[in-house]
């Protein structure tokens, strides 16, 4: 796994600001999904599909959304 790639933005043809917005959106949604799953672990009758819905939304964004 590559942790440092100084040409990452250029390879993906995306500006720093666009990358920042997209990465922020994804990370906040991952955090929210984790919190919902954590609450669901203790109270199984709430947020029943919230975790899987977040994963699906994040997956769709990574695979299908346009960059920039």
Short mmCIF file of N, CA and C in Angstrom, two decimals:
data_model
loop_
_atom_site.label_atom_id
_atom_site.label_comp_id
_atom_site.label_asym_id
_atom_site.label_seq_id
_atom_site.Cartn_x
_atom_site.Cartn_y
_atom_site.Cartn_z
N UNK A 1 0.84 -1.17 0.00
CA UNK A 1 0.00 0.00 0.00
C UNK A 1 0.89 1.24 0.00
N UNK A 2 0.54 2.16 -0.86
CA UNK A 2 1.32 3.38 -0.99
C UNK A 2 0.72 4.48 -0.12
N UNK A 3 1.51 5.03 0.80
CA UNK A 3 1.02 6.06 1.71
C UNK A 3 1.36 7.47 1.26
N UNK A 4 2.41 7.62 0.50
CA UNK A 4 2.81 8.95 0.03
C UNK A 4 2.92 8.91 -1.49
N UNK A 5 2.17 9.77 -2.15
CA UNK A 5 2.21 9.87 -3.62
C UNK A 5 2.07 11.35 -3.96
N UNK A 6 3.16 11.99 -4.21
CA UNK A 6 3.15 13.43 -4.46
C UNK A 6 2.46 13.81 -5.77
N UNK A 7 2.23 12.85 -6.64
CA UNK A 7 1.55 13.15 -7.90
C UNK A 7 0.10 12.66 -7.89
N UNK A 8 -0.44 12.35 -6.73
CA UNK A 8 -1.80 11.82 -6.60
C UNK A 8 -2.84 12.73 -7.25
N UNK A 9 -2.79 14.02 -6.98
CA UNK A 9 -3.78 14.93 -7.54
C UNK A 9 -3.65 15.03 -9.06
N UNK A 10 -2.42 15.10 -9.54
CA UNK A 10 -2.18 15.19 -10.97
C UNK A 10 -2.64 13.91 -11.68
N UNK A 11 -2.32 12.75 -11.12
CA UNK A 11 -2.73 11.47 -11.72
C UNK A 11 -4.24 11.36 -11.83
N UNK A 12 -4.94 11.93 -10.86
CA UNK A 12 -6.40 11.85 -10.83
C UNK A 12 -7.08 13.07 -11.42
N UNK A 13 -6.28 14.00 -11.95
CA UNK A 13 -6.78 15.20 -12.61
C UNK A 13 -7.82 15.92 -11.74
N UNK A 14 -7.43 16.24 -10.51
CA UNK A 14 -8.33 16.89 -9.58
C UNK A 14 -7.57 17.99 -8.84
N UNK A 15 -8.26 19.08 -8.58
CA UNK A 15 -7.62 20.20 -7.87
C UNK A 15 -7.54 19.88 -6.38
N UNK A 16 -6.70 20.62 -5.69
CA UNK A 16 -6.57 20.43 -4.25
C UNK A 16 -7.91 20.68 -3.56
N UNK A 17 -8.60 21.77 -3.93
CA UNK A 17 -9.87 22.10 -3.29
C UNK A 17 -10.93 21.04 -3.55
N UNK A 18 -11.03 20.55 -4.78
CA UNK A 18 -12.00 19.50 -5.09
C UNK A 18 -11.68 18.22 -4.33
N UNK A 19 -10.41 17.89 -4.27
CA UNK A 19 -10.00 16.70 -3.52
C UNK A 19 -10.33 16.88 -2.04
N UNK A 20 -10.06 18.06 -1.49
CA UNK A 20 -10.35 18.33 -0.09
C UNK A 20 -11.83 18.15 0.21
N UNK A 21 -12.69 18.73 -0.64
CA UNK A 21 -14.14 18.62 -0.43
C UNK A 21 -14.60 17.17 -0.47
N UNK A 22 -14.13 16.44 -1.47
CA UNK A 22 -14.55 15.05 -1.63
C UNK A 22 -14.04 14.17 -0.49
N UNK A 23 -12.78 14.34 -0.12
CA UNK A 23 -12.21 13.54 0.97
C UNK A 23 -12.87 13.87 2.30
N UNK A 24 -13.21 15.14 2.50
CA UNK A 24 -13.90 15.55 3.72
C UNK A 24 -15.29 14.94 3.78
N UNK A 25 -16.02 15.00 2.67
CA UNK A 25 -17.36 14.41 2.60
C UNK A 25 -17.30 12.91 2.92
N UNK A 26 -16.36 12.23 2.28
CA UNK A 26 -16.23 10.79 2.51
C UNK A 26 -15.87 10.47 3.96
N UNK A 27 -14.92 11.19 4.51
CA UNK A 27 -14.48 10.89 5.87
C UNK A 27 -15.58 11.19 6.89
N UNK A 28 -16.31 12.28 6.72
CA UNK A 28 -17.41 12.58 7.64
C UNK A 28 -18.51 11.53 7.56
N UNK A 29 -18.79 11.06 6.36
CA UNK A 29 -19.80 10.00 6.21
C UNK A 29 -19.33 8.68 6.81
N UNK A 30 -18.04 8.38 6.71
CA UNK A 30 -17.52 7.18 7.35
C UNK A 30 -17.63 7.28 8.87
N UNK A 31 -17.30 8.45 9.41
CA UNK A 31 -17.41 8.65 10.86
C UNK A 31 -18.87 8.50 11.30
N UNK A 32 -19.77 9.17 10.59
CA UNK A 32 -21.19 9.07 10.93
C UNK A 32 -21.68 7.63 10.85
N UNK A 33 -21.30 6.92 9.80
CA UNK A 33 -21.69 5.51 9.67
C UNK A 33 -21.16 4.68 10.83
N UNK A 34 -19.94 4.94 11.25
CA UNK A 34 -19.37 4.23 12.38
C UNK A 34 -20.12 4.50 13.67
N UNK A 35 -20.50 5.76 13.88
CA UNK A 35 -21.26 6.12 15.09
C UNK A 35 -22.63 5.43 15.07
N UNK A 36 -23.29 5.46 13.92
CA UNK A 36 -24.59 4.79 13.81
C UNK A 36 -24.48 3.30 14.08
N UNK A 37 -23.45 2.65 13.54
CA UNK A 37 -23.24 1.22 13.78
C UNK A 37 -22.93 0.96 15.25
N UNK A 38 -22.16 1.83 15.87
CA UNK A 38 -21.81 1.67 17.28
C UNK A 38 -23.07 1.76 18.15
N UNK A 39 -23.92 2.74 17.87
CA UNK A 39 -25.17 2.86 18.62
C UNK A 39 -26.04 1.63 18.37
N UNK A 40 -26.12 1.20 17.12
CA UNK A 40 -26.91 0.02 16.75
C UNK A 40 -26.42 -1.24 17.50
N UNK A 41 -25.13 -1.33 17.76
CA UNK A 41 -24.60 -2.48 18.49
C UNK A 41 -25.21 -2.59 19.88
N UNK A 42 -25.48 -1.46 20.51
CA UNK A 42 -26.05 -1.44 21.86
C UNK A 42 -27.58 -1.47 21.85
N UNK A 43 -28.16 -0.85 20.82
CA UNK A 43 -29.62 -0.77 20.73
C UNK A 43 -30.01 -1.30 19.34
N UNK A 44 -30.11 -2.62 19.18
CA UNK A 44 -30.24 -3.24 17.85
C UNK A 44 -31.51 -2.90 17.08
N UNK A 45 -32.51 -2.34 17.73
CA UNK A 45 -33.75 -2.05 17.02
C UNK A 45 -33.79 -0.64 16.44
N UNK A 46 -32.68 0.12 16.57
CA UNK A 46 -32.61 1.43 15.90
C UNK A 46 -31.41 1.42 14.94
N UNK A 47 -31.48 2.26 13.96
CA UNK A 47 -30.44 2.38 12.91
C UNK A 47 -30.17 1.02 12.27
N UNK A 48 -31.24 0.26 12.02
CA UNK A 48 -31.12 -1.11 11.54
C UNK A 48 -30.35 -1.20 10.22
N UNK A 49 -30.62 -0.29 9.30
CA UNK A 49 -29.94 -0.34 8.00
C UNK A 49 -29.03 0.86 7.77
N UNK A 50 -28.86 1.68 8.77
CA UNK A 50 -28.09 2.91 8.60
C UNK A 50 -26.64 2.65 8.23
N UNK A 51 -26.01 1.68 8.87
CA UNK A 51 -24.60 1.38 8.58
C UNK A 51 -24.41 0.89 7.16
N UNK A 52 -25.24 -0.07 6.74
CA UNK A 52 -25.09 -0.59 5.37
C UNK A 52 -25.48 0.47 4.33
N UNK A 53 -26.45 1.31 4.66
CA UNK A 53 -26.81 2.40 3.73
C UNK A 53 -25.65 3.36 3.55
N UNK A 54 -24.94 3.69 4.63
CA UNK A 54 -23.78 4.58 4.54
C UNK A 54 -22.68 3.95 3.70
N UNK A 55 -22.42 2.67 3.92
CA UNK A 55 -21.39 1.97 3.15
C UNK A 55 -21.73 2.00 1.66
N UNK A 56 -22.98 1.73 1.33
CA UNK A 56 -23.42 1.75 -0.07
C UNK A 56 -23.25 3.13 -0.68
N UNK A 57 -23.61 4.17 0.08
CA UNK A 57 -23.49 5.55 -0.42
C UNK A 57 -22.02 5.92 -0.64
N UNK A 58 -21.18 5.54 0.29
CA UNK A 58 -19.75 5.84 0.17
C UNK A 58 -19.16 5.07 -1.01
N UNK A 59 -19.52 3.79 -1.15
CA UNK A 59 -19.04 2.98 -2.27
C UNK A 59 -19.45 3.63 -3.60
N UNK A 60 -20.72 4.02 -3.71
CA UNK A 60 -21.20 4.63 -4.94
C UNK A 60 -20.41 5.89 -5.25
N UNK A 61 -20.17 6.71 -4.23
CA UNK A 61 -19.43 7.96 -4.43
C UNK A 61 -18.01 7.68 -4.93
N UNK A 62 -17.35 6.70 -4.36
CA UNK A 62 -15.96 6.40 -4.75
C UNK A 62 -15.92 5.84 -6.16
N UNK A 63 -16.83 4.95 -6.50
CA UNK A 63 -16.80 4.26 -7.79
C UNK A 63 -17.41 5.10 -8.92
N UNK A 64 -18.49 5.79 -8.67
CA UNK A 64 -19.26 6.39 -9.76
C UNK A 64 -19.19 7.91 -9.88
N UNK A 65 -18.95 8.59 -8.79
CA UNK A 65 -19.03 10.06 -8.85
C UNK A 65 -17.92 10.66 -9.68
N UNK A 66 -18.25 11.74 -10.35
CA UNK A 66 -17.23 12.46 -11.12
C UNK A 66 -16.31 13.20 -10.18
N UNK A 67 -15.07 13.29 -10.58
CA UNK A 67 -14.09 14.05 -9.80
C UNK A 67 -14.14 15.51 -10.24
N UNK A 68 -13.81 16.37 -9.28
CA UNK A 68 -13.67 17.78 -9.61
C UNK A 68 -14.91 18.53 -9.42
#
